[in-house]
CSV table of C-alpha atoms and ligand atoms in Angstrom, one decimal:
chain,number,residue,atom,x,y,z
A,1,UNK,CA,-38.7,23.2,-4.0
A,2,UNK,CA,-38.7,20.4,-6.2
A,3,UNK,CA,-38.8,17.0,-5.1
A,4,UNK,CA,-35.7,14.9,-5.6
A,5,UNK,CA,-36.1,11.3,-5.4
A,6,UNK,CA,-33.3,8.5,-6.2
A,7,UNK,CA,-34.7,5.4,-7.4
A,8,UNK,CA,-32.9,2.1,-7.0
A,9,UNK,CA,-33.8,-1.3,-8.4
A,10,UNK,CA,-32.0,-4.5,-7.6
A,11,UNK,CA,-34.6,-7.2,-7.9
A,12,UNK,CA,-33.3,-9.3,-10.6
A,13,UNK,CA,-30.3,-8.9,-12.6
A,14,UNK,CA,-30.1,-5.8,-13.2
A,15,UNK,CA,-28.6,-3.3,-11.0
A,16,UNK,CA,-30.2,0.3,-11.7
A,17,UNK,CA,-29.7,4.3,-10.1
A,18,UNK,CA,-32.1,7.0,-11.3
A,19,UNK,CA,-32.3,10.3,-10.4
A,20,UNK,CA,-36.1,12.4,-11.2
A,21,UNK,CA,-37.1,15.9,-10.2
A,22,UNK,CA,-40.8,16.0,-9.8
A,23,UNK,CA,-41.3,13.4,-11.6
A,24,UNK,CA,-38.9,14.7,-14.4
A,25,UNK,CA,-36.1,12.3,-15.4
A,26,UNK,CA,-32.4,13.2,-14.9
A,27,UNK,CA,-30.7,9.8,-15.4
A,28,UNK,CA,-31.5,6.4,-15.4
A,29,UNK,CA,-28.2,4.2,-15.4
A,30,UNK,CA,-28.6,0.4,-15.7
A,31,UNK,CA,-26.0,-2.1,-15.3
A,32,UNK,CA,-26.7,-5.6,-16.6
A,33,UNK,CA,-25.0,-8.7,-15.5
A,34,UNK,CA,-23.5,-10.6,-18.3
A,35,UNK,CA,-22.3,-13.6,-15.9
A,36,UNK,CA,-25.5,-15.3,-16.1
A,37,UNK,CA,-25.4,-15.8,-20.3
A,38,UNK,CA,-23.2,-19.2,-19.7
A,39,UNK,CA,-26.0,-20.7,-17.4
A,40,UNK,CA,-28.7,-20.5,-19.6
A,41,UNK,CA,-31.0,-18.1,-16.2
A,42,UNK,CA,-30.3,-15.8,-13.8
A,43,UNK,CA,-27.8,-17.9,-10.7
A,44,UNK,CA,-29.3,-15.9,-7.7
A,45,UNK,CA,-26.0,-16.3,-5.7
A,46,UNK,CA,-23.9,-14.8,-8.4
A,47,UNK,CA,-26.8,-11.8,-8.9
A,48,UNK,CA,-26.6,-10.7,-5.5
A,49,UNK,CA,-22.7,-10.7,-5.5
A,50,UNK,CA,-22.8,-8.6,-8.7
A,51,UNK,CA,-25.4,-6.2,-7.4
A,52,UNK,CA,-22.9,-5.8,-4.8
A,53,UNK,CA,-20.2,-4.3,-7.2
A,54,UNK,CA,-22.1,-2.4,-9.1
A,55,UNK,CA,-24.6,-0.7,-6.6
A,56,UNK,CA,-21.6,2.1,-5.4
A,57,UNK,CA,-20.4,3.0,-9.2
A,58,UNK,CA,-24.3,2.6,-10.3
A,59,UNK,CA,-25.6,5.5,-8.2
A,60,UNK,CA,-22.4,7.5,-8.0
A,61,UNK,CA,-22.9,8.0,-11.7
A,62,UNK,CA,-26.7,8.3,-11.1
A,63,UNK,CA,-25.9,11.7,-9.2
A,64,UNK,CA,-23.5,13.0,-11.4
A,65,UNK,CA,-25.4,12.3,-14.8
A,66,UNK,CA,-28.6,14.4,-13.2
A,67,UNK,CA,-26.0,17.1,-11.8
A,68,UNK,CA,-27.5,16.2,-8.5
A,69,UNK,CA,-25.3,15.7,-4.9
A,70,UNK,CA,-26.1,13.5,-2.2
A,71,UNK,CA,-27.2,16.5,0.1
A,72,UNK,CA,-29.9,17.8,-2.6
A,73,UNK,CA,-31.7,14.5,-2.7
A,74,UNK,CA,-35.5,14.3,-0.7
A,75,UNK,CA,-35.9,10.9,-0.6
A,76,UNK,CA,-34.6,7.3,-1.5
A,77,UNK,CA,-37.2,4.7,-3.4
A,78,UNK,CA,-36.2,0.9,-3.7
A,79,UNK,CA,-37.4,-1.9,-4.8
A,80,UNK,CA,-38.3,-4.4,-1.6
A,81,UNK,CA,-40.1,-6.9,-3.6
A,82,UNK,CA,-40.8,-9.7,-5.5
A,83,UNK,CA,-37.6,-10.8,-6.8
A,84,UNK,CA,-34.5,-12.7,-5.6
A,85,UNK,CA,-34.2,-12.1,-2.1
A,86,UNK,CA,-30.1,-11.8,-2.0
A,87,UNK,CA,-30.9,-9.3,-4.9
A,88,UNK,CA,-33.0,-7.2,-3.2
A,89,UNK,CA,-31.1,-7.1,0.1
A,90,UNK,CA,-28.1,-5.4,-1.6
A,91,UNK,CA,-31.0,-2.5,-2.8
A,92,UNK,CA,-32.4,-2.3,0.3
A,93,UNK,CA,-29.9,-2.0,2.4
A,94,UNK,CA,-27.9,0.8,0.1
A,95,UNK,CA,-31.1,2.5,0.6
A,96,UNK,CA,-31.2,2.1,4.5
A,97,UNK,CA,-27.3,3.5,5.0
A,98,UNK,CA,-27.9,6.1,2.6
A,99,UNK,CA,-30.9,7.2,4.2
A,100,UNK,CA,-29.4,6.6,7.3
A,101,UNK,CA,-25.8,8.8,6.3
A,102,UNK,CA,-28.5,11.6,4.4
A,103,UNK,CA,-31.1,12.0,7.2
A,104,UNK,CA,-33.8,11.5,4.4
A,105,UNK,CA,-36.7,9.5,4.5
A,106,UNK,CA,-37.0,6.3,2.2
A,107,UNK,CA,-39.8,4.7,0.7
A,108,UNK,CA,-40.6,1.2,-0.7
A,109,UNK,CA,-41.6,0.2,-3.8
A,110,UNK,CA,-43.5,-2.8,-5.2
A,111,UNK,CA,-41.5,-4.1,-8.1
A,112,UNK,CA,-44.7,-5.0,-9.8
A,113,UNK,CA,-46.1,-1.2,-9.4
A,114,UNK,CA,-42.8,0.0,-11.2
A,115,UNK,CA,-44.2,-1.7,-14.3
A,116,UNK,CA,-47.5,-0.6,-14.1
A,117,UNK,CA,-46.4,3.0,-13.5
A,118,UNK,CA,-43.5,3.2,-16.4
A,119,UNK,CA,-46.0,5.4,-18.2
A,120,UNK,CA,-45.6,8.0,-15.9
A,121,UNK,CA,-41.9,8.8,-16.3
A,122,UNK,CA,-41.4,12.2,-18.0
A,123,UNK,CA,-38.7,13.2,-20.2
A,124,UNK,CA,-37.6,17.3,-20.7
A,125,UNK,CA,-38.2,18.0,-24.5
A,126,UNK,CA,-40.7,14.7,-25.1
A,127,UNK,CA,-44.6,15.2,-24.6
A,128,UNK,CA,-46.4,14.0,-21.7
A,129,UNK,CA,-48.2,11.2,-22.6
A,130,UNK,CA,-49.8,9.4,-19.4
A,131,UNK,CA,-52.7,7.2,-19.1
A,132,UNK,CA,-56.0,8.9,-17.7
A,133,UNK,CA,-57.5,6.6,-14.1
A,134,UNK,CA,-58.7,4.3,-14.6
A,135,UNK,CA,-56.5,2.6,-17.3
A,136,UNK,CA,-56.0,-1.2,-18.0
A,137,UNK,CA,-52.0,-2.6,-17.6
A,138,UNK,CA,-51.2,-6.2,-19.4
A,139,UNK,CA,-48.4,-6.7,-16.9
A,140,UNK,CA,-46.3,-9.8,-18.8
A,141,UNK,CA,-42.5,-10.7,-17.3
A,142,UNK,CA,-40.6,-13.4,-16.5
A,143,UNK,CA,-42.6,-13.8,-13.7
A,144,UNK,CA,-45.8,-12.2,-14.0
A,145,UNK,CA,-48.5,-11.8,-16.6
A,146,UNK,CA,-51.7,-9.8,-15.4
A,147,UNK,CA,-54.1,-7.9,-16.4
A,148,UNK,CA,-54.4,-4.9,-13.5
A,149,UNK,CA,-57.2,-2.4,-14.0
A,150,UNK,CA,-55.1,1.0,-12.1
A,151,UNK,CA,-57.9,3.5,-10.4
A,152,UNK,CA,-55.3,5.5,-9.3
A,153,UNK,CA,-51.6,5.7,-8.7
A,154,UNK,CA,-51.7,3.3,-5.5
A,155,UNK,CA,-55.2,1.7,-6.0
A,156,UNK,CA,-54.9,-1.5,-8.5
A,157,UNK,CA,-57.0,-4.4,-8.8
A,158,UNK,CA,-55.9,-8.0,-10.9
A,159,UNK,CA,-58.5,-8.9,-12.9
A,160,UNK,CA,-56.7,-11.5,-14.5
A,161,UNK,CA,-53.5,-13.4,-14.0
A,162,UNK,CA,-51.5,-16.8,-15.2
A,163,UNK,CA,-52.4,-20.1,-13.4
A,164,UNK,CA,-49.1,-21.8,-13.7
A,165,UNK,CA,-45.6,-20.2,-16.1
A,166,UNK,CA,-45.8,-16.2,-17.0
A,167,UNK,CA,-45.6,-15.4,-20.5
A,168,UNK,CA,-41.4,-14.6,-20.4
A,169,UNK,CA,-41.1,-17.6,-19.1
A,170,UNK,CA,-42.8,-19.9,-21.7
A,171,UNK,CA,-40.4,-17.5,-24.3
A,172,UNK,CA,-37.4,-18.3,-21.9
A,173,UNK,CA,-37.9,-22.0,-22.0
A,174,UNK,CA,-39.2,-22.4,-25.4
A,175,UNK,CA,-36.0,-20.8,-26.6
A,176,UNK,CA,-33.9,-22.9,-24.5
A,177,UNK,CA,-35.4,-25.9,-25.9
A,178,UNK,CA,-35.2,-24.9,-29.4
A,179,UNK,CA,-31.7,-23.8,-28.9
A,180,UNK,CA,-31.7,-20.4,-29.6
A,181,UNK,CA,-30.5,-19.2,-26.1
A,182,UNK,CA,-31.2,-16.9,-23.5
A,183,UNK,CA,-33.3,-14.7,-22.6
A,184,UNK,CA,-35.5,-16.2,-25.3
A,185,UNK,CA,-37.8,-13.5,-25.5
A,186,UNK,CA,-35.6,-10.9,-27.3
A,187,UNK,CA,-34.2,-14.4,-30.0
A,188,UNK,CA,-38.1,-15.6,-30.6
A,189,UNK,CA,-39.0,-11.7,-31.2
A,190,UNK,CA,-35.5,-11.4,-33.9
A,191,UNK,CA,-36.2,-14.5,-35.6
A,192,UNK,CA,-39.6,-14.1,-36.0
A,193,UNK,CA,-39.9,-11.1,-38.1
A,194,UNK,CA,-38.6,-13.1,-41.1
A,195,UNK,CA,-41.0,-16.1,-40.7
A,196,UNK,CA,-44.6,-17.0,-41.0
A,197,UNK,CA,-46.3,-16.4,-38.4
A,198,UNK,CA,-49.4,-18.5,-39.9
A,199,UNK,CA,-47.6,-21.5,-40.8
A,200,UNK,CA,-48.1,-23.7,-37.8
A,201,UNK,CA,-50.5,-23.9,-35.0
A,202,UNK,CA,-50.3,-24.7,-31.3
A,203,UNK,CA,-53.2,-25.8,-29.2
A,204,UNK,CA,-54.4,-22.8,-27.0
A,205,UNK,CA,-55.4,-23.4,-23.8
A,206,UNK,CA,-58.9,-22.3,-22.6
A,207,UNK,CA,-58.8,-21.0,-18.7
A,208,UNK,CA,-62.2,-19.5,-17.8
A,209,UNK,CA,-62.2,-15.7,-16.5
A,210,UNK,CA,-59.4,-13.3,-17.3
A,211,UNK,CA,-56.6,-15.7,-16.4
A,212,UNK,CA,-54.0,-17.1,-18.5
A,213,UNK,CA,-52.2,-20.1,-18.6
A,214,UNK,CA,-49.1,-20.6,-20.8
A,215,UNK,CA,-47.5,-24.3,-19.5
A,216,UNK,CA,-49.5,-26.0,-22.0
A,217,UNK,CA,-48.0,-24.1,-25.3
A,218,UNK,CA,-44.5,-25.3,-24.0
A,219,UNK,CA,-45.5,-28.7,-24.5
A,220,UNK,CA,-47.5,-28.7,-27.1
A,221,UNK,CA,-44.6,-26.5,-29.3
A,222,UNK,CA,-42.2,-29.7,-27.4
A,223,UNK,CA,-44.2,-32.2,-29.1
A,224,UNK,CA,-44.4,-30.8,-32.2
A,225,UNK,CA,-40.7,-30.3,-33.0
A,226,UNK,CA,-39.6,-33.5,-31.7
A,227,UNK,CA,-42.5,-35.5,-33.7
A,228,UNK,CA,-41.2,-32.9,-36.8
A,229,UNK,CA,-37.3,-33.8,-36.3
A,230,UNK,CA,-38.2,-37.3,-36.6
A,231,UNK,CA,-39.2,-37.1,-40.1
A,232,UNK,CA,-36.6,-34.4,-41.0
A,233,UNK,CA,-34.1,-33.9,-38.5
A,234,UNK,CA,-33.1,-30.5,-40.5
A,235,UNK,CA,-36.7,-29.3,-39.4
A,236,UNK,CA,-35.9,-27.0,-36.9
A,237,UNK,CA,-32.9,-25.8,-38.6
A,238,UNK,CA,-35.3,-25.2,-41.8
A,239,UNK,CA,-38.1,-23.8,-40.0
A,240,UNK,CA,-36.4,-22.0,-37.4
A,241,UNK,CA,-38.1,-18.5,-38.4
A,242,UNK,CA,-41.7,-19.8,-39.0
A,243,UNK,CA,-41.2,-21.9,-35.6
A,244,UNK,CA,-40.8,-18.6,-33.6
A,245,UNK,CA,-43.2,-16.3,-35.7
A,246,UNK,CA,-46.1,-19.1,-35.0
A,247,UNK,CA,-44.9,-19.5,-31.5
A,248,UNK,CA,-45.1,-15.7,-30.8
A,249,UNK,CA,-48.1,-15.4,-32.5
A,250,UNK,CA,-50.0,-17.9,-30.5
A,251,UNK,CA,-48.9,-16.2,-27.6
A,252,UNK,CA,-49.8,-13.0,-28.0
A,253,UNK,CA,-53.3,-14.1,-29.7
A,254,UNK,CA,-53.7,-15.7,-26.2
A,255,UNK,CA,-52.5,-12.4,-24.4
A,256,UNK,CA,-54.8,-10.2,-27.0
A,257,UNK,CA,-57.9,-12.5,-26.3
A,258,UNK,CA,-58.2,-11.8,-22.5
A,259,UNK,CA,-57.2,-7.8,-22.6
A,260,UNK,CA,-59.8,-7.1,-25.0
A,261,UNK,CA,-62.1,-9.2,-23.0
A,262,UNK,CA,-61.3,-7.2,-19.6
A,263,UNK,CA,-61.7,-4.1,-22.2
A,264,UNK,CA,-65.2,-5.0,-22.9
A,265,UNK,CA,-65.9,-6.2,-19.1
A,266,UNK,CA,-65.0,-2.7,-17.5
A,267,UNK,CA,-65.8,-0.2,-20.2
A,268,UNK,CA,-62.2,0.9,-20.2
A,269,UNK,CA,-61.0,1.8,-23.4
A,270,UNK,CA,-57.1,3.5,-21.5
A,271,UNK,CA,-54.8,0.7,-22.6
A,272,UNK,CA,-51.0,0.4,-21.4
A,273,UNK,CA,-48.1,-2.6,-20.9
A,274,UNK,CA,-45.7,-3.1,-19.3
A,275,UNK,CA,-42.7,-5.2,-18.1
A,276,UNK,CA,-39.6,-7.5,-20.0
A,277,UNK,CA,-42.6,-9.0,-22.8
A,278,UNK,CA,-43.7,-5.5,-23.6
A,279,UNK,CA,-40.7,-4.8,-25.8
A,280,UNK,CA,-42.1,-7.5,-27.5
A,281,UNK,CA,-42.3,-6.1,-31.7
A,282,UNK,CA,-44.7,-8.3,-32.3
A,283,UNK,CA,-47.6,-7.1,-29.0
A,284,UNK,CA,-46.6,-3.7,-29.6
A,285,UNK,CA,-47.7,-3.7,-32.8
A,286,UNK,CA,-51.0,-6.0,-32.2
A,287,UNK,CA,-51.8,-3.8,-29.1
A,288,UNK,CA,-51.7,-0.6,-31.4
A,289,UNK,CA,-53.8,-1.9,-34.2
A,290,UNK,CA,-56.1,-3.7,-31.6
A,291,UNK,CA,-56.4,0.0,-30.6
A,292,UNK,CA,-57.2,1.4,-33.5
A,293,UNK,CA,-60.1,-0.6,-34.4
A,294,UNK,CA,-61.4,-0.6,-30.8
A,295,UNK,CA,-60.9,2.8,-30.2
A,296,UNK,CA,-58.8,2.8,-27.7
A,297,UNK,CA,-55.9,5.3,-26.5
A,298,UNK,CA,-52.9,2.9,-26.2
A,299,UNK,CA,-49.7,4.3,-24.5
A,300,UNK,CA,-46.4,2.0,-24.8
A,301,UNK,CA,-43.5,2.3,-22.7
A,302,UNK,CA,-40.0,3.3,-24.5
A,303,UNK,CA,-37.6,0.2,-24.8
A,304,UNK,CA,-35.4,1.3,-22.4
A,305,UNK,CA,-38.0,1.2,-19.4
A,306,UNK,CA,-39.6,-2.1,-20.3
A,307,UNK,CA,-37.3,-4.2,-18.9
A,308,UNK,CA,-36.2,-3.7,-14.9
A,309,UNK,CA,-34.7,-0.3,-14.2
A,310,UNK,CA,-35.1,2.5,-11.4
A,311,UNK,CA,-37.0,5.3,-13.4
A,312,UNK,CA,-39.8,3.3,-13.0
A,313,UNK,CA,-38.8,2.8,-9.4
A,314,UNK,CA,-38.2,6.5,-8.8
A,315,UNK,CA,-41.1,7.5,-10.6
A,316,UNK,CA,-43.8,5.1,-8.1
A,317,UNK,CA,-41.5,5.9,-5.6
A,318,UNK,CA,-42.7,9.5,-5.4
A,319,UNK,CA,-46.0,8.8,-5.7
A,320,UNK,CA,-45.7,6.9,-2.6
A,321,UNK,CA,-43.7,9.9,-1.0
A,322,UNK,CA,-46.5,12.3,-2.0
A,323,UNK,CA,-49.0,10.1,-0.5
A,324,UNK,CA,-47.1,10.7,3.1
A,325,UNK,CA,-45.6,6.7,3.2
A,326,UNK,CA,-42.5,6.0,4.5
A,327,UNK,CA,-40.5,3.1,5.3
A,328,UNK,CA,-38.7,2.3,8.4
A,329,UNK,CA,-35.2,1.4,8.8
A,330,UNK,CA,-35.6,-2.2,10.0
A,331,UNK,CA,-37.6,-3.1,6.6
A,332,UNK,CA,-36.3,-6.1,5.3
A,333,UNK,CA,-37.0,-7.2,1.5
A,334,UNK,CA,-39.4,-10.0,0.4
A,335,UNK,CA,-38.9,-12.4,-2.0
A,336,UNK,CA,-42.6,-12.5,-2.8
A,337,UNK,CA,-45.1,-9.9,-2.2
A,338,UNK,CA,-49.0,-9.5,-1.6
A,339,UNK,CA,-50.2,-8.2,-4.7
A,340,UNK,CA,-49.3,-4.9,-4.9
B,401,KG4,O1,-39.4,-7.5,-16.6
B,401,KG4,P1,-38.2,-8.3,-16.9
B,401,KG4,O2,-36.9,-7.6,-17.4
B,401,KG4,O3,-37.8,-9.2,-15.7
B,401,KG4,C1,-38.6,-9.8,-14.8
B,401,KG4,O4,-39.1,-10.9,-15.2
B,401,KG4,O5,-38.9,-9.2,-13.8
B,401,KG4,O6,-38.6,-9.4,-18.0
B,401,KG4,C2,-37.7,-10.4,-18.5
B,401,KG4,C3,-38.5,-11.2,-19.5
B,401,KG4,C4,-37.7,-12.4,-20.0
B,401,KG4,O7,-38.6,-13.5,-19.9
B,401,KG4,C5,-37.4,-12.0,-21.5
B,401,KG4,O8,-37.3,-13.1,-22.3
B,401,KG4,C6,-38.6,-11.2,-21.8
B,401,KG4,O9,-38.8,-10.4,-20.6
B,401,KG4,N1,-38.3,-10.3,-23.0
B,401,KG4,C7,-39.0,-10.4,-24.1
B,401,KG4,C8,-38.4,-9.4,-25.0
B,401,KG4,N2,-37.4,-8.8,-24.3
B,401,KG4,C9,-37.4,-9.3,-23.1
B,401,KG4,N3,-40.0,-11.2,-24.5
B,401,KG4,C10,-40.4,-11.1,-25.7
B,401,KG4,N4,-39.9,-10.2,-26.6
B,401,KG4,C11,-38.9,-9.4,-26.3
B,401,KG4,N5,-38.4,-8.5,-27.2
């Protein structure tokens, strides 16, 4: 009998239901929270009490969309952590009742492994295309960018991580403080495919090792415009495109720099990403032609399961299952998490 495993994924602002059969998808159903547009970032209070709307209608159409009922499920994956603690309570405690209500055993994800695993989600009529052990993961969020060298399903290792602000978060704020809204990252990645990307240049930081460190690009892109608007104060209006196209440049030459590095250190040619950056235009297509000339096999998520959703959930989930884990009922969610 095939195993049957709802995912659910509640860490952020995003409330997502899917529904895969042996690791086959059957739906994936993602509602996003438009209150948080006004405030310029996610208001963790106001997430949670979203979350609580939409978790009931979320998985009931979950189950219907995969032709699945309650009763056929095998088990329950959700997200326990790192996120925004009211977030992931709503999650986890659907899970709990459900598995509770069901008499099915639950298990718990790590946000973070989600990512790392996206690769893994199969889709009836697509080819399987999954990353051989061990592969390499450039892991860039809002609030993470690593480098994770993945030996197995559950066994990871960071090789490499940001010091101070993720990756997402330098587009987020940059964005914010050119004006150009939020989330920045999808804005900066619009704009800059009319603009030059080799028009300006910002100071890149040098962090020894695999880490990164991406606090020092926000100032030094702050600086420039506001010494820029005080000669012209149309600058930025002007420049806008070539602003974003030399800001995401920069960051993903920094990105590029360390992966091929952690390439070269480990001998591991199996190259994936994952998480909100990924869907990045500008990284997919420097990963792929970084690929080609270093001969590597490069596998990139679809859109739809780079930013937070449950396949990803469901799909880690039943690796978990597989591997005999299971979580107890008095599990409570954590806002942080040891890694992985
Ligand atoms: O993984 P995610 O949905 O949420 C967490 O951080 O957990 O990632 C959100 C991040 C935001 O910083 C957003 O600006 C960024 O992903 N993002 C992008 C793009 N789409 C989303 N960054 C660059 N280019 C994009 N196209």
């Amino acid at each position: 009998m095939a195993d049957i495993i709802l995912g659910i994924e509640s860490s952020c602002d995003d409330t997502s239901a899917a529904v895969i059969s042996d690791g086959y998808l059957l739906s994936n159903v993602i509602a996003s929270q438009q209150v948080h547009k006004d405030y310029g970032g996610v208001v963790p209070e106001l997430a949670s009490r979203a979350h609580q709307q939409n978790i009931v209608p979320v998985v009931s159409q979950a189950l219907e969309k995969a032709g699945v009922k309650a009763s056929d499920l095998t088990a329950i994956a959700f997200t326990r952590g790192p996120g925004l603690l009211g977030s992931l309570l709503v999650g986890t405690s659907f899970a709990k009742a459900l598995s509770l209500s069901l008499d099915i055993p639950m298990v718990m994800v790590n946000h973070l492994q989600g990512h790392v695993l996206a690769s893994f989600i199969r889709q009836e009529g697509k080819p399987v295309c999954e990353p051989s052990f061990p592969y390499l993961c450039l892991l860039v969020s809002g609030g993470n960018s690593q480098i994770v060298k993945v030996s197995g399903p559950l066994e990871y290792e960071i090789l490499g991580q940001t010091i101070d602000d993720a990756v997402g978060e330098a587009f987020d704020k940059c964005s914010k403080m050119l004006g150009l809204g939020y989330p920045g990252g999808p804005v900066i990645d619009r704009l800059a495919k009319s603009g030059d990307p080799e028009k300006f240049h910002f100071a890149k930081p040098h962090v020894p090792g695999l880490d990164y460190s991406f606090s020092g690009i926000k100032t030094s892109l702050l600086y420039f415009v506001r010494d820029e608007m005080a000669k012209d104060p149309q600058f930025m209006e002007k420049n806008k495109e070539d602003i974003c196209a030399s800001f995401q440049k920069t960051l993903i030459d920094i990105l590029m720099d360390k992966l091929i590095k952690a390439s070269k250190q480990t001998g591991i040619r199996e190259i994936t990403i994952g998480g909100g950056v990924s869907a990045n235009s500008g990284l997919r297509e420097r990963i792929v032609s970084e690929g080609k000339k270093r001969r590597w096999n490069t596998y990139l998520p679809e859109f739809k399961f780079t930013t937070d959703n449950a396949a990803m959930i469901a799909v880690a989930g039943w690796f978990h299952y597989r591997a005999g884990e299971r979580a107890p009922l008095d599990i409570a969610p954590v806002s942080r998490m040891a890694d992985f």
